[in-house]
Short mmCIF file of C-alpha atoms and ligand atoms in Angstrom, two decimals:
data_model
loop_
_atom_site.label_atom_id
_atom_site.label_comp_id
_atom_site.label_asym_id
_atom_site.label_seq_id
_atom_site.Cartn_x
_atom_site.Cartn_y
_atom_site.Cartn_z
CA MET A 4 -31.02 -44.20 -91.32
CA GLN A 5 -31.04 -47.87 -90.41
CA GLY A 6 -27.66 -49.51 -90.54
CA HIS A 7 -24.75 -47.79 -92.19
CA ARG A 8 -22.06 -48.24 -94.73
CA PRO A 9 -19.65 -51.05 -94.08
CA THR A 10 -16.83 -48.62 -93.38
CA TYR A 11 -16.47 -48.00 -89.66
CA VAL A 12 -14.07 -47.51 -86.81
CA GLU A 13 -14.09 -49.79 -83.81
CA ILE A 14 -13.01 -48.35 -80.47
CA ASP A 15 -11.96 -50.84 -77.81
CA LEU A 16 -12.67 -49.27 -74.42
CA ASP A 17 -11.06 -52.19 -72.62
CA ALA A 18 -7.81 -51.47 -74.46
CA LEU A 19 -8.18 -47.81 -73.48
CA ARG A 20 -8.50 -48.77 -69.79
CA HIS A 21 -5.56 -51.12 -70.13
CA ASN A 22 -3.44 -48.27 -71.48
CA LEU A 23 -4.52 -45.99 -68.63
CA ARG A 24 -3.45 -48.69 -66.15
CA GLN A 25 -0.07 -48.88 -67.86
CA VAL A 26 0.36 -45.14 -67.46
CA ARG A 27 -0.71 -45.41 -63.82
CA ARG A 28 1.84 -48.18 -63.23
CA GLN A 29 4.54 -46.06 -64.83
CA THR A 30 3.82 -42.84 -62.96
CA GLY A 31 2.96 -44.25 -59.55
CA GLU A 32 0.01 -43.43 -57.34
CA GLU A 33 1.27 -40.05 -56.19
CA ARG A 34 0.76 -38.38 -59.57
CA GLN A 35 -2.62 -37.55 -61.00
CA ILE A 36 -3.40 -38.30 -64.61
CA LEU A 37 -4.72 -35.53 -66.80
CA ALA A 38 -6.06 -37.44 -69.78
CA VAL A 39 -5.64 -35.45 -72.98
CA VAL A 40 -8.81 -35.89 -75.02
CA LYS A 41 -8.42 -32.98 -77.41
CA ALA A 42 -9.44 -33.33 -81.07
CA ASP A 43 -12.33 -35.60 -80.11
CA ALA A 44 -9.98 -37.84 -78.15
CA TYR A 45 -7.54 -38.05 -81.06
CA GLY A 46 -10.41 -39.12 -83.31
CA HIS A 47 -11.63 -41.83 -80.93
CA GLY A 48 -14.75 -39.94 -79.79
CA ALA A 49 -14.36 -37.88 -76.61
CA ALA A 50 -17.97 -38.33 -75.51
CA ARG A 51 -17.35 -42.05 -74.96
CA VAL A 52 -13.64 -42.06 -74.25
CA ALA A 53 -13.59 -39.41 -71.52
CA PRO A 54 -16.32 -40.96 -69.32
CA ALA A 55 -14.61 -44.35 -69.62
CA LEU A 56 -11.30 -42.80 -68.54
CA GLN A 57 -13.03 -40.93 -65.71
CA ASP A 58 -14.51 -44.17 -64.38
CA ALA A 59 -11.07 -45.78 -64.65
CA GLY A 60 -9.43 -43.07 -62.56
CA ALA A 61 -8.33 -40.18 -64.76
CA ALA A 62 -8.37 -37.18 -62.41
CA LEU A 63 -8.44 -34.31 -64.90
CA PHE A 64 -9.05 -33.85 -68.62
CA GLY A 65 -7.44 -31.69 -71.26
CA VAL A 66 -9.10 -30.34 -74.39
CA ALA A 67 -7.84 -27.85 -76.94
CA ILE A 68 -10.96 -25.72 -77.31
CA ALA A 69 -13.69 -24.61 -74.93
CA GLU A 70 -16.40 -26.13 -77.15
CA ALA A 71 -14.89 -29.56 -76.56
CA GLY A 72 -15.02 -28.95 -72.82
CA VAL A 73 -18.73 -28.19 -73.04
CA GLU A 74 -19.17 -31.48 -74.91
CA LEU A 75 -17.40 -33.36 -72.12
CA ARG A 76 -19.73 -31.85 -69.53
CA GLY A 77 -22.68 -32.99 -71.64
CA ALA A 78 -21.18 -36.48 -71.71
CA GLY A 79 -21.05 -36.65 -67.92
CA VAL A 80 -17.49 -35.63 -67.17
CA THR A 81 -17.51 -34.03 -63.71
CA ARG A 82 -13.75 -33.88 -63.10
CA PRO A 83 -11.80 -30.69 -63.87
CA VAL A 84 -11.47 -29.98 -67.61
CA LEU A 85 -8.51 -27.90 -68.64
CA VAL A 86 -8.81 -25.89 -71.85
CA LEU A 87 -5.24 -26.19 -73.15
CA GLY A 88 -5.78 -23.75 -76.00
CA GLY A 89 -7.13 -20.25 -75.92
CA VAL A 90 -10.38 -18.86 -74.55
CA TYR A 91 -11.64 -16.31 -77.02
CA PRO A 92 -13.77 -13.19 -76.55
CA GLY A 93 -17.35 -14.21 -76.03
CA GLN A 94 -16.55 -17.63 -74.56
CA GLU A 95 -16.20 -16.48 -70.95
CA GLY A 96 -19.82 -17.16 -69.99
CA GLU A 97 -19.83 -20.72 -71.31
CA LEU A 98 -16.46 -21.35 -69.71
CA LEU A 99 -17.76 -20.34 -66.29
CA ARG A 100 -21.14 -21.98 -66.68
CA HIS A 101 -19.54 -25.34 -67.46
CA ARG A 102 -16.78 -24.89 -64.89
CA LEU A 103 -14.00 -25.31 -67.43
CA THR A 104 -10.49 -24.39 -66.34
CA PRO A 105 -8.64 -22.05 -68.69
CA CYS A 106 -4.90 -22.04 -69.29
CA LEU A 107 -3.96 -18.40 -69.18
CA PHE A 108 -1.09 -17.12 -71.28
CA ASP A 109 -1.98 -13.47 -71.80
CA LEU A 110 -3.26 -10.71 -69.55
CA GLU A 111 -6.08 -9.58 -71.83
CA THR A 112 -7.79 -12.96 -71.61
CA ALA A 113 -7.16 -13.04 -67.87
CA LYS A 114 -8.89 -9.68 -67.48
CA ARG A 115 -11.90 -10.75 -69.52
CA ILE A 116 -12.38 -13.95 -67.53
CA ASP A 117 -11.76 -12.15 -64.25
CA ARG A 118 -14.45 -9.59 -65.09
CA ALA A 119 -16.94 -12.24 -66.15
CA ALA A 120 -16.24 -14.34 -63.05
CA ARG A 121 -16.67 -11.43 -60.66
CA SER A 122 -19.93 -10.38 -62.22
CA ALA A 123 -21.15 -13.99 -61.95
CA GLY A 124 -20.05 -14.10 -58.32
CA GLN A 125 -17.53 -16.84 -59.06
CA VAL A 126 -13.84 -17.38 -58.66
CA CYS A 127 -12.48 -19.08 -61.74
CA PRO A 128 -9.59 -21.50 -61.20
CA TYR A 129 -6.91 -21.37 -63.90
CA HIS A 130 -3.58 -22.86 -64.78
CA LEU A 131 -0.82 -20.44 -65.64
CA LYS A 132 0.80 -21.41 -68.92
CA VAL A 133 4.50 -20.67 -69.11
CA ASP A 134 6.84 -21.10 -72.05
CA THR A 135 9.96 -22.90 -70.82
CA GLY A 136 11.26 -23.60 -74.34
CA MET A 137 8.51 -24.94 -76.56
CA GLY A 138 8.31 -21.48 -78.11
CA ARG A 139 4.62 -21.77 -78.82
CA ILE A 140 2.33 -20.17 -76.25
CA GLY A 141 2.78 -19.17 -72.64
CA PHE A 142 4.22 -16.34 -70.62
CA ARG A 143 7.96 -16.23 -71.07
CA PRO A 144 9.99 -16.36 -67.84
CA GLU A 145 11.19 -12.77 -68.22
CA GLU A 146 7.60 -11.51 -68.41
CA LEU A 147 6.54 -13.04 -65.11
CA PRO A 148 7.75 -10.33 -62.74
CA GLY A 149 5.55 -7.90 -64.63
CA VAL A 150 2.59 -10.24 -64.90
CA LEU A 151 2.25 -11.94 -61.51
CA PRO A 152 1.25 -8.84 -59.51
CA GLY A 153 -1.50 -8.11 -62.03
CA LEU A 154 -2.82 -11.66 -61.78
CA ALA A 155 -2.67 -11.53 -58.00
CA GLY A 156 -4.96 -8.53 -58.08
CA MET A 157 -7.66 -10.27 -60.11
CA LYS A 158 -10.11 -11.44 -57.48
CA GLY A 159 -12.23 -13.38 -59.94
CA LEU A 160 -9.30 -15.68 -60.67
CA ARG A 161 -7.40 -18.23 -58.62
CA MET A 162 -4.22 -19.92 -59.82
CA GLU A 163 -4.77 -23.62 -59.42
CA GLY A 164 -1.98 -24.98 -61.57
CA LEU A 165 1.23 -24.25 -63.41
CA ILE A 166 1.63 -25.77 -66.86
CA SER A 167 4.35 -25.90 -69.47
CA HIS A 168 5.01 -28.11 -72.48
CA LEU A 169 8.12 -29.97 -73.64
CA ALA A 170 9.47 -29.52 -77.15
CA LEU A 171 11.89 -32.46 -77.37
CA ALA A 172 10.60 -35.10 -74.97
CA ASP A 173 10.57 -37.67 -77.77
CA GLU A 174 14.37 -37.38 -78.00
CA PRO A 175 15.32 -38.92 -74.67
CA GLN A 176 19.01 -38.11 -75.13
CA ASN A 177 18.40 -34.44 -75.76
CA PRO A 178 19.54 -32.34 -72.79
CA PHE A 179 17.05 -29.57 -73.59
CA THR A 180 14.28 -31.35 -71.68
CA GLU A 181 16.39 -31.05 -68.53
CA GLU A 182 16.80 -27.36 -69.27
CA GLN A 183 13.04 -26.93 -69.61
CA ALA A 184 12.53 -28.79 -66.34
CA ARG A 185 15.08 -26.52 -64.66
CA ARG A 186 13.27 -23.39 -65.90
CA PHE A 187 9.96 -24.87 -64.80
CA ARG A 188 11.24 -25.49 -61.27
CA GLU A 189 12.51 -21.91 -61.09
CA ILE A 190 9.19 -20.52 -62.24
CA LEU A 191 7.29 -22.67 -59.77
CA ALA A 192 9.44 -21.21 -56.97
CA GLU A 193 8.93 -17.69 -58.28
CA VAL A 194 5.18 -18.12 -58.50
CA ARG A 195 5.04 -19.45 -54.95
CA ALA A 196 7.22 -16.61 -53.72
CA ALA A 197 4.72 -14.20 -55.29
CA GLY A 198 2.04 -15.64 -53.03
CA PHE A 199 0.32 -18.11 -55.35
CA ALA A 200 -0.33 -21.68 -54.25
CA PRO A 201 -0.92 -23.79 -57.35
CA GLN A 202 -1.88 -27.34 -56.30
CA HIS A 203 -1.01 -28.76 -59.69
CA ALA A 204 2.26 -28.53 -61.62
CA HIS A 205 2.71 -30.38 -64.87
CA ILE A 206 4.94 -30.50 -67.91
CA SER A 207 5.05 -34.16 -69.05
CA ASN A 208 3.34 -35.45 -72.18
CA SER A 209 3.41 -39.14 -73.14
CA ALA A 210 7.02 -39.14 -74.30
CA ALA A 211 8.21 -37.68 -71.02
CA LEU A 212 6.36 -40.27 -68.95
CA PHE A 213 9.10 -42.81 -68.98
CA THR A 214 12.14 -40.76 -69.76
CA ARG A 215 12.05 -38.02 -67.11
CA GLU A 216 11.07 -37.76 -63.50
CA ILE A 217 10.34 -34.19 -62.54
CA PRO A 218 9.72 -34.39 -58.82
CA GLU A 219 7.90 -31.05 -58.52
CA CYS A 220 5.25 -32.21 -60.96
CA ASN A 221 2.27 -33.97 -59.45
CA VAL A 222 0.23 -34.29 -62.66
CA VAL A 223 1.12 -35.95 -65.98
CA ARG A 224 -0.62 -35.25 -69.29
CA PRO A 225 -0.62 -38.37 -71.45
CA GLY A 226 -2.39 -38.30 -74.79
CA ILE A 227 -1.15 -40.66 -77.47
CA VAL A 228 -0.26 -43.52 -75.11
CA LEU A 229 -3.88 -43.75 -73.98
CA TYR A 230 -4.79 -44.55 -77.56
CA GLY A 231 -2.03 -47.12 -77.92
CA GLY A 232 0.52 -45.01 -79.81
CA GLN A 233 4.16 -45.27 -78.76
CA PRO A 234 5.58 -41.77 -78.37
CA LEU A 235 9.19 -42.78 -78.93
CA ALA A 236 10.36 -44.16 -82.26
CA SER A 237 12.61 -46.55 -80.36
CA GLY A 238 13.80 -47.17 -76.86
CA PRO A 239 11.58 -47.58 -73.85
CA GLY A 240 7.90 -48.14 -74.39
CA LEU A 241 4.84 -49.22 -72.50
CA ASP A 242 2.85 -52.41 -73.00
CA LEU A 243 0.05 -50.71 -74.89
CA GLN A 244 -2.93 -52.00 -76.81
CA PRO A 245 -4.29 -50.33 -79.94
CA VAL A 246 -7.68 -48.77 -79.26
CA MET A 247 -8.78 -47.93 -82.79
CA SER A 248 -9.39 -50.36 -85.63
CA PHE A 249 -10.54 -49.05 -89.01
CA ARG A 250 -12.43 -51.51 -91.16
CA SER A 251 -14.51 -51.85 -94.27
CA ARG A 252 -15.74 -54.62 -96.56
CA VAL A 253 -15.12 -55.63 -100.14
CA ALA A 254 -17.88 -54.00 -102.20
CA GLN A 255 -16.96 -55.35 -105.62
CA LEU A 256 -14.43 -57.71 -107.18
CA LYS A 257 -13.15 -57.73 -110.71
CA GLU A 258 -10.56 -59.62 -112.71
CA VAL A 259 -8.71 -57.57 -115.26
CA PRO A 260 -6.22 -58.64 -117.94
CA ALA A 261 -2.60 -57.50 -117.98
CA GLY A 262 -2.28 -53.99 -119.30
CA THR A 263 -5.44 -52.61 -117.66
CA GLY A 264 -5.08 -49.15 -116.13
CA ILE A 265 -6.76 -48.55 -112.76
CA SER A 266 -8.17 -45.46 -111.00
CA TYR A 267 -7.42 -41.78 -111.64
CA GLY A 268 -4.36 -41.21 -113.75
CA HIS A 269 -3.97 -44.94 -114.38
CA ARG A 270 -1.11 -44.84 -111.93
CA PHE A 271 -1.58 -48.60 -111.55
CA VAL A 272 -1.37 -50.72 -114.68
CA ALA A 273 -1.89 -54.46 -114.18
CA GLU A 274 1.28 -56.38 -115.05
CA ARG A 275 -0.53 -59.71 -114.97
CA PRO A 276 -4.13 -60.89 -114.85
CA THR A 277 -5.15 -59.18 -111.64
CA VAL A 278 -7.99 -59.47 -109.12
CA LEU A 279 -8.98 -56.11 -107.67
CA ALA A 280 -11.26 -55.46 -104.74
CA ALA A 281 -13.07 -52.13 -104.51
CA ILE A 282 -13.30 -50.90 -100.91
CA PRO A 283 -15.81 -48.15 -100.05
CA VAL A 284 -13.32 -45.95 -98.22
CA GLY A 285 -11.39 -42.96 -99.48
CA TYR A 286 -9.55 -39.86 -98.46
CA ALA A 287 -12.83 -38.25 -97.39
CA ASP A 288 -12.94 -40.91 -94.68
CA GLY A 289 -9.38 -40.20 -93.69
CA TYR A 290 -7.78 -42.92 -95.77
CA SER A 291 -4.94 -40.73 -96.94
CA ARG A 292 -4.36 -40.13 -100.63
CA HIS A 293 -0.67 -40.51 -99.83
CA LEU A 294 -1.40 -44.24 -99.48
CA SER A 295 -2.00 -44.42 -103.24
CA GLY A 296 0.05 -47.31 -104.61
CA CYS A 297 1.74 -48.07 -101.28
CA GLY A 298 -0.84 -48.55 -98.54
CA GLU A 299 -1.52 -52.07 -97.34
CA VAL A 300 -4.72 -53.51 -95.90
CA LEU A 301 -5.56 -56.91 -94.42
CA VAL A 302 -7.99 -59.23 -96.17
CA ARG A 303 -8.45 -62.72 -94.74
CA GLY A 304 -5.48 -62.03 -92.50
CA ARG A 305 -3.20 -61.34 -95.48
CA ARG A 306 -1.73 -58.12 -96.78
CA ALA A 307 -3.03 -56.55 -99.99
CA THR A 308 -1.56 -53.42 -101.57
CA VAL A 309 -3.51 -50.37 -102.69
CA ALA A 310 -3.67 -50.33 -106.49
CA GLY A 311 -3.38 -46.85 -107.94
CA THR A 312 -4.86 -43.62 -106.69
CA VAL A 313 -6.95 -43.47 -103.53
CA CYS A 314 -10.19 -41.66 -104.46
CA MET A 315 -12.49 -39.56 -102.31
CA ASP A 316 -14.83 -42.48 -101.59
CA TRP A 317 -13.11 -45.56 -103.03
CA THR A 318 -9.87 -47.45 -102.81
CA LEU A 319 -8.85 -50.45 -104.94
CA VAL A 320 -6.61 -53.17 -103.59
CA ASP A 321 -4.82 -55.98 -105.38
CA VAL A 322 -6.03 -59.31 -103.98
CA THR A 323 -4.66 -61.53 -106.74
CA ASP A 324 -2.48 -63.47 -104.31
CA ILE A 325 -5.15 -63.97 -101.66
CA PRO A 326 -7.28 -66.99 -102.56
CA GLY A 327 -11.00 -67.04 -102.02
CA VAL A 328 -11.73 -63.35 -101.49
CA GLY A 329 -15.46 -62.63 -101.78
CA VAL A 330 -17.71 -59.58 -101.82
CA GLY A 331 -18.51 -58.66 -98.22
CA ASP A 332 -15.19 -59.88 -96.83
CA GLU A 333 -13.85 -57.75 -94.02
CA VAL A 334 -10.99 -55.38 -94.86
CA THR A 335 -8.77 -54.03 -92.08
CA LEU A 336 -7.16 -50.68 -92.81
CA LEU A 337 -5.84 -50.26 -89.27
CA GLY A 338 -5.78 -52.89 -86.56
CA ARG A 339 -5.55 -56.65 -86.26
CA ASP A 340 -6.87 -59.44 -88.43
CA ASN A 341 -5.96 -62.98 -87.42
CA GLY A 342 -2.23 -62.87 -86.74
CA SER A 343 -1.48 -59.75 -88.77
CA ARG A 344 -1.65 -56.12 -87.83
CA ILE A 345 -1.46 -52.71 -89.48
CA THR A 346 -0.31 -50.09 -87.00
CA ALA A 347 -0.85 -46.34 -87.11
CA GLU A 348 2.93 -46.00 -87.04
CA GLU A 349 3.27 -48.10 -90.20
CA TRP A 350 0.62 -46.07 -91.95
CA ALA A 351 2.16 -42.80 -90.74
CA GLY A 352 5.56 -43.86 -92.04
CA LYS A 353 4.10 -44.20 -95.53
CA THR A 354 2.29 -40.88 -95.49
CA GLY A 355 5.07 -38.84 -93.93
CA THR A 356 3.30 -38.10 -90.69
CA ILE A 357 2.86 -39.40 -87.13
CA SER A 358 0.28 -41.72 -85.61
CA TYR A 359 -1.48 -38.72 -84.03
CA GLU A 360 -2.45 -37.36 -87.44
CA VAL A 361 -3.56 -40.78 -88.70
CA PHE A 362 -6.06 -41.00 -85.83
CA CYS A 363 -7.22 -37.39 -86.12
CA GLN A 364 -7.75 -37.71 -89.85
CA VAL A 365 -10.43 -40.38 -89.61
CA SER A 366 -13.34 -38.21 -90.59
CA LYS A 367 -16.66 -37.58 -88.92
CA ARG A 368 -18.59 -39.54 -91.52
CA VAL A 369 -17.01 -42.79 -90.35
CA PRO A 370 -19.19 -44.21 -87.56
CA ARG A 371 -17.42 -45.15 -84.34
CA ILE A 372 -18.54 -48.41 -82.80
CA TYR A 373 -17.61 -48.96 -79.17
CA ARG A 374 -16.65 -52.31 -77.66
CA ASP A 375 -16.88 -52.44 -73.93
CA GLY A 376 -16.35 -55.73 -72.14
CA ARG A 377 -17.83 -54.21 -68.99
CA ARG A 378 -21.30 -53.86 -70.46
C1 PLP B 422 -1.41 -32.77 -76.94
C2 PLP B 422 -0.84 -32.34 -75.66
C3 PLP B 422 -0.42 -33.28 -74.70
C4 PLP B 422 -0.40 -34.77 -74.95
O1 PLP B 422 0.64 -35.09 -75.84
P1 PLP B 422 0.96 -36.63 -76.19
O2 PLP B 422 2.23 -36.55 -76.95
O3 PLP B 422 -0.17 -37.11 -77.03
O4 PLP B 422 1.05 -37.35 -74.91
C5 PLP B 422 0.02 -32.80 -73.48
N1 PLP B 422 0.03 -31.48 -73.22
C6 PLP B 422 -0.35 -30.55 -74.11
C7 PLP B 422 -0.30 -29.11 -73.77
C8 PLP B 422 -0.79 -30.95 -75.36
O5 PLP B 422 -1.16 -30.03 -76.26
#
């Protein structure tokens, strides 16, 4: 199909590189950056984002599912790709063929991959996932004495890294992060004493980047900061640039008299003669239905409020107070317009979520358009 609907997402690869440089500046040269590009690079499009980050110096990549790792290989990512989530029965062959690195957190999976690796004549590098207090996945510290000898005997596997995840890094005052770091250091020593030599040790997500130094860790795993999201509600932050803008255009304008009910349920009733703009974006695009009646968009650099219920494919906004609005005018749902800006954090605050979910929710039917000052 030639052209597309006026609703699209713009991804600024220069802003992405800027954010990576900020992370680099924060962590110093001695740590490697594992760029987390799971969930299609938080909705930004991993096939474009990951190669750009690779060129800009990201040393490793993290995805949640093996399928996403295969996609990265197809997009030209040659650096190690860590599968942060599980590897499920039947995926071993693809994993090995594409040289993806599993995180192992149970012996059954380890055995399956070991078997597949040996029969392929390979040694599969893996990162051992340990649960230091997130309480999600990972071997628990007390299991390790029983597990490590078994892993040592698997000749198709080689421990290349040790990984854990922080539960409370976004609460810089919370002492639990220190406790997790302490457990992690102990486990690292235990693993080394058992004869393993993991080159990589890592526990820090974005929030931990500028609140904790964990000297044993030589890799950091930023996600949200690469996309311009601040991981802490307040306190220290990085000089980040938003990467994603979400835009559409006014499809139709109408003037209605006071008393007119608008959209499903007539949850908006005009209190005055009102000018409404219909925008071809809805919750099927990821424009949350929770923005009904409270979301704000930018038109001609000014804020306009969502009138009534957000529909699957349409949203109405009240532009009565913005002079001169015309059909075809650009509408910014997320991002900058002239001097104004709608941030993912603002949007998330209205829908009861976090910026991460705002980005991930932008659906596949919204085309991503990439801006790259280098090309
Ligand atoms: C998502 C994720 C990250 C990145 O988290 P951010 O808060 O986006 O920096 C790091 N490590 C693991 C294991 C993750 O699942």
